[in-house]
Amino acid sequence: GAVVSQHPSRVICKSGTSVKIECRSLDFQATTMFWYRQFPKKSLMLMATSNEGSKATYEQGVEKDKFLINHASLTLSTLTVTSAHPEDSSFYICSASSRTTYEQYFGPGTRLTVT
Amino acid sequence: AQKVTQAQTEISVVEKEDVTLDCVYETRDTTYYLFWYKQPPSGELVFLIRRNSFDEQNEISGRYSWNFQKSTSSFNFTITASQVVDSAVYFCALSSGNTGKLIFGQGTTLQVKP
């Protein structure tokens, strides 16, 4: 299957700083990328959907100014957590899909810890 | 509204037992897709199966089998002769409409004891 990478896999940052997480599709063109958040022992909650070249569509309750999503190319989407706080600590997972398939290919996830 | 319900929060079995994970979904769309994913402790989601709404055939893949019944809006997953390596969190998910968004169930934590 297709491969999606995320970088970094783990990050620890101080409260008030910003953190950028990258999501890359390595062997296919991802017209759509999704960002999910998962709290410990909880399900995956969709944060936003991003289509290449256009603004991301955020789910209800997700702060656009806090979670900046950019999908500038067909192989890269970034999620920036701005002015991070301890409550932003979570497991962030991206997925990517192309026009030709309903399949979503998931990245390995990024564990963010804000101290 | 779209919703996926996995009523079993945690299941514990002894190795070699069969186990069925339940999944019930809700959608008004006539065309939709159902998925099962496995999430081991490492966190990475492992794709197990995708089934579209027009294909009610049951599927078997090794020790895994899936039972899709539109009449009861269920898509249950059975592991035969469970093994310790099957221990993980299993998610059922639904995708409908043209957005491709996945709606996940709450997940079922399966523990297989030796």
mmCIF file of C-alpha atoms in Angstrom, chain A residues 34 36 38 42-44 46 49 59 91 93 101-104 106-108, chain B residues 33 37 39 43-45 47 50 91 97-102 104-106:
data_model
loop_
_atom_site.group_PDB
_atom_site.id
_atom_site.type_symbol
_atom_site.label_atom_id
_atom_site.label_comp_id
_atom_site.label_asym_id
_atom_site.label_seq_id
_atom_site.Cartn_x
_atom_site.Cartn_y
_atom_site.Cartn_z
ATOM 1 C CA PHE A 34 -6.823 14.648 7.034
ATOM 2 C CA TYR A 36 -6.803 13.572 13.529
ATOM 3 C CA GLN A 38 -6.269 11.079 19.681
ATOM 4 C CA LYS A 42 -9.788 7.462 23.203
ATOM 5 C CA SER A 43 -10.889 7.376 19.618
ATOM 6 C CA LEU A 44 -9.548 9.397 16.719
ATOM 7 C CA LEU A 46 -11.077 14.448 12.920
ATOM 8 C CA THR A 49 -9.638 18.198 6.032
ATOM 9 C CA GLU A 59 -14.444 20.416 12.221
ATOM 10 C CA PHE A 91 -1.257 12.002 19.571
ATOM 11 C CA ILE A 93 -2.241 11.424 13.146
ATOM 12 C CA THR A 101 -9.397 5.881 -4.211
ATOM 13 C CA TYR A 102 -11.489 6.240 -1.112
ATOM 14 C CA GLU A 103 -8.635 4.635 0.747
ATOM 15 C CA GLN A 104 -6.994 6.708 3.443
ATOM 16 C CA PHE A 106 -2.355 6.808 7.712
ATOM 17 C CA GLY A 107 0.907 8.193 8.956
ATOM 18 C CA PRO A 108 2.568 6.708 12.037
ATOM 19 C CA TYR B 33 -17.673 2.492 3.109
ATOM 20 C CA TYR B 37 -8.265 -0.717 11.683
ATOM 21 C CA GLN B 39 -3.885 0.085 16.498
ATOM 22 C CA GLY B 43 0.117 3.819 17.784
ATOM 23 C CA GLU B 44 0.285 3.326 14.050
ATOM 24 C CA LEU B 45 -3.036 2.440 12.478
ATOM 25 C CA PHE B 47 -5.650 -1.084 7.776
ATOM 26 C CA ARG B 50 -12.701 -1.859 3.526
ATOM 27 C CA PHE B 91 -11.449 0.645 15.424
ATOM 28 C CA GLY B 97 -20.552 11.296 1.058
ATOM 29 C CA ASN B 98 -17.862 12.697 -1.164
ATOM 30 C CA THR B 99 -15.603 14.204 1.472
ATOM 31 C CA GLY B 100 -13.827 10.981 2.331
ATOM 32 C CA LYS B 101 -14.012 11.803 6.032
ATOM 33 C CA LEU B 102 -13.778 8.871 8.386
ATOM 34 C CA PHE B 104 -14.412 6.320 13.990
ATOM 35 C CA GLY B 105 -16.044 4.237 16.642
ATOM 36 C CA GLN B 106 -14.812 4.434 20.208
#
